[in-house]
XYZ file of C-alpha atoms in Angstrom:
226
model
C 52.319 69.341 -7.165
C 50.760 70.632 -3.997
C 49.365 68.511 -1.222
C 45.867 69.741 -2.124
C 46.248 68.638 -5.724
C 47.638 65.302 -4.639
C 44.754 64.813 -2.233
C 42.172 65.708 -4.855
C 43.721 63.328 -7.380
C 43.935 60.478 -4.886
C 40.385 61.072 -3.688
C 39.135 61.072 -7.268
C 40.787 57.738 -8.030
C 39.401 56.281 -4.777
C 35.920 57.485 -5.593
C 36.113 56.053 -9.103
C 37.373 52.733 -7.667
C 34.465 52.606 -5.214
C 31.979 53.416 -7.943
C 33.435 50.660 -10.150
C 33.187 48.081 -7.352
C 29.638 49.195 -6.592
C 28.710 48.896 -10.270
C 30.161 45.355 -10.484
C 28.298 44.357 -7.325
C 25.090 45.727 -8.812
C 25.619 43.638 -11.962
C 26.178 40.501 -9.856
C 23.020 41.086 -7.800
C 20.947 41.706 -10.926
C 22.271 38.531 -12.528
C 21.340 36.506 -9.440
C 17.875 38.031 -9.377
C 17.356 37.192 -13.037
C 18.538 33.572 -12.800
C 16.855 32.682 -9.491
C 13.271 32.541 -10.889
C 14.328 30.206 -13.709
C 16.035 27.885 -11.229
C 12.959 27.911 -9.015
C 10.733 27.185 -12.023
C 12.935 24.234 -13.041
C 12.849 22.808 -9.528
C 9.103 23.363 -9.275
C 8.537 21.736 -12.657
C 10.693 18.775 -11.730
C 9.111 18.218 -8.307
C 5.714 16.818 -9.462
C 7.491 14.493 -11.869
C 9.657 13.068 -9.120
C 6.741 12.869 -6.716
C 4.559 11.050 -9.265
C 6.817 8.007 -9.577
C 4.679 5.069 -8.372
C 6.248 2.636 -5.891
C 7.120 -0.823 -7.121
C 4.140 -3.175 -6.538
C 4.625 -5.615 -3.664
C 3.208 -8.493 -5.696
C 3.949 -10.403 -8.905
C 2.097 -9.867 -12.172
C 0.321 -13.069 -13.235
C -1.598 -11.887 -16.295
C -1.017 -13.489 -19.677
C -0.751 -16.976 -21.110
C 0.655 -19.858 -19.086
C 1.486 -23.517 -19.619
C 3.190 -26.297 -17.700
C 3.573 -29.949 -16.712
C 2.272 -31.780 -13.636
C 2.992 -34.981 -11.730
C 1.037 -36.268 -8.765
C -0.563 -39.093 -6.861
C -4.279 -39.915 -6.999
C -6.853 -41.848 -5.023
C -9.888 -43.190 -6.932
C -12.995 -44.305 -5.082
C -15.664 -46.325 -6.856
C -18.946 -47.455 -5.368
C -19.126 -51.264 -4.835
C -15.503 -51.604 -5.995
C -12.165 -51.356 -4.236
C -10.337 -48.052 -3.723
C -7.181 -47.668 -5.780
C -4.221 -45.274 -5.830
C -1.519 -44.474 -8.359
C 0.610 -41.778 -10.018
C -0.867 -39.280 -12.476
C 0.921 -37.137 -15.077
C -0.347 -34.295 -17.215
C -0.135 -30.740 -18.434
C -2.117 -27.493 -18.587
C -2.548 -24.404 -20.717
C -4.456 -21.265 -19.730
C -4.795 -17.510 -19.494
C -4.912 -15.035 -16.581
C -6.296 -11.506 -16.251
C -5.215 -9.320 -13.324
C -6.658 -6.274 -11.550
C -4.226 -5.145 -8.835
C -3.941 -8.311 -6.709
C -7.087 -10.062 -7.993
C -6.336 -12.683 -10.667
C -9.044 -14.394 -12.746
C -8.521 -16.891 -15.533
C -9.113 -20.317 -16.976
C -7.089 -23.378 -17.898
C -7.348 -26.529 -19.966
C -5.767 -29.635 -18.475
C -5.008 -33.183 -19.543
C -4.201 -35.936 -16.982
C -2.995 -39.467 -17.613
C -3.072 -41.980 -14.713
C -0.490 -44.730 -15.071
C -2.644 -47.199 -13.082
C -6.058 -46.315 -11.696
C -8.287 -49.365 -11.951
C -10.488 -51.248 -9.505
C -11.968 -54.710 -9.731
C -13.843 -57.439 -7.946
C -14.675 -60.968 -9.040
C -17.624 -59.658 -11.059
C -16.605 -56.189 -12.317
C -13.648 -54.102 -13.391
C -13.236 -50.369 -14.090
C -10.213 -48.392 -15.242
C -9.726 -44.634 -15.646
C -7.720 -44.243 -18.865
C -7.341 -40.445 -18.880
C -9.355 -37.258 -18.436
C -9.463 -33.577 -19.415
C -10.621 -30.509 -17.502
C -11.824 -27.000 -18.284
C -11.640 -24.868 -15.142
C -12.157 -21.297 -14.065
C -9.569 -19.870 -11.635
C -9.686 -17.107 -9.050
C -6.611 -16.072 -7.073
C -5.105 -13.280 -4.979
C -1.478 -12.268 -5.518
C 0.604 -12.020 -2.346
C 4.263 -11.217 -2.977
C 5.629 -13.941 -5.242
C 2.742 -16.291 -4.417
C -0.704 -16.775 -5.967
C -3.117 -18.803 -3.815
C -6.131 -19.788 -5.930
C -9.292 -21.860 -6.192
C -10.622 -23.647 -9.274
C -14.002 -25.003 -10.357
C -15.055 -26.440 -13.693
C -15.945 -29.443 -15.805
C -14.195 -32.746 -16.512
C -14.518 -35.475 -19.121
C -13.147 -38.924 -18.309
C -12.433 -41.947 -20.486
C -12.980 -45.362 -18.898
C -12.757 -49.036 -19.708
C -15.143 -51.307 -17.819
C -16.380 -54.879 -17.870
C -18.875 -57.041 -15.979
C -18.817 -60.776 -15.367
C -22.029 -62.730 -15.986
C -21.991 -65.633 -13.565
C -24.806 -67.373 -15.439
C -23.138 -67.491 -18.829
C -19.575 -67.264 -17.514
C -18.684 -64.405 -19.881
C -17.489 -60.839 -19.542
C -19.294 -57.907 -21.194
C -18.150 -54.312 -21.128
C -16.967 -51.316 -23.084
C -13.689 -49.605 -23.840
C -13.308 -45.829 -24.286
C -16.549 -44.980 -22.515
C -16.746 -41.239 -21.896
C -18.518 -39.588 -18.986
C -18.688 -36.019 -17.687
C -17.972 -34.716 -14.212
C -17.361 -31.649 -12.078
C -13.926 -30.499 -10.868
C -12.858 -28.337 -7.948
C -9.576 -27.663 -6.212
C -7.182 -25.427 -4.314
C -3.599 -24.538 -5.129
C -0.758 -22.050 -4.969
C 1.693 -20.822 -7.617
C 5.135 -19.474 -6.692
C 6.961 -17.180 -9.120
C 10.574 -18.392 -9.111
C 11.460 -15.899 -11.873
C 9.286 -13.398 -13.811
C 8.575 -16.114 -16.408
C 8.769 -19.393 -14.460
C 6.641 -20.658 -11.563
C 6.109 -23.851 -9.593
C 2.681 -25.159 -8.580
C 1.207 -27.238 -5.777
C -2.457 -28.230 -6.163
C -5.179 -30.513 -4.861
C -7.922 -31.454 -7.333
C -11.217 -33.256 -6.710
C -13.369 -34.719 -9.510
C -16.780 -36.369 -9.246
C -17.726 -38.194 -12.433
C -21.299 -38.998 -13.467
C -22.563 -42.513 -12.908
C -20.887 -44.986 -15.241
C -22.028 -48.608 -15.560
C -24.082 -48.097 -12.412
C -21.095 -46.867 -10.391
C -20.047 -43.487 -8.993
C -16.387 -42.540 -9.447
C -14.474 -39.866 -7.507
C -10.807 -38.899 -7.586
C -8.639 -36.891 -5.183
C -5.245 -35.929 -6.598
C -2.296 -33.962 -5.288
C -0.073 -32.374 -7.946
C 3.318 -30.698 -8.133
C 4.275 -28.930 -11.334
C 6.327 -26.309 -13.113
C 5.104 -23.767 -15.637
C 6.005 -20.795 -17.760
C 4.281 -17.474 -18.512
C 4.404 -15.287 -21.604
């Protein structure tokens, strides 16, 4: 074989090798061009979804039913009679509705004073127990719910009067009278379903046996939500 033939054969193989490499490179570039748009579309489609995730609210949800138990200490003032103080126990049941941080609701409460009675030498009055129906408005701040309440109350009293002329007592047991209730408080969410409560409640009862009765009570309590 001559040098010319050898050169031509070698040059032919080199040219074919270059063409093969160029063809493979062309296939690779085409494949990248074909797959790139689909990747971009997937990323673009995924981006709004990731960007639409809302941040976790910085306050607790308080909507739904709630119930709990209370214990406190009360001061009862009665016109023309002595002021008295004593422990009070009770419970509540209610419902909340929530719009962002605004919380509105109502609750029913029952309170039982262990000893709240006043007396003089001529008269005696005792608060047996009372119930309340109150509207509530609060504003959620973190795990806390400061709130105000206003509503109605119904109290049950025993009273008696001494007649100095006849030397006898006359009175009535289980005498009911209405009143108005107002108060301030704060709930603290210990867990998503359990909270503790601190509250001050004021009640002014209607005149009973010619006497005006008012109570101021501070409560501590624990409740659940569902």
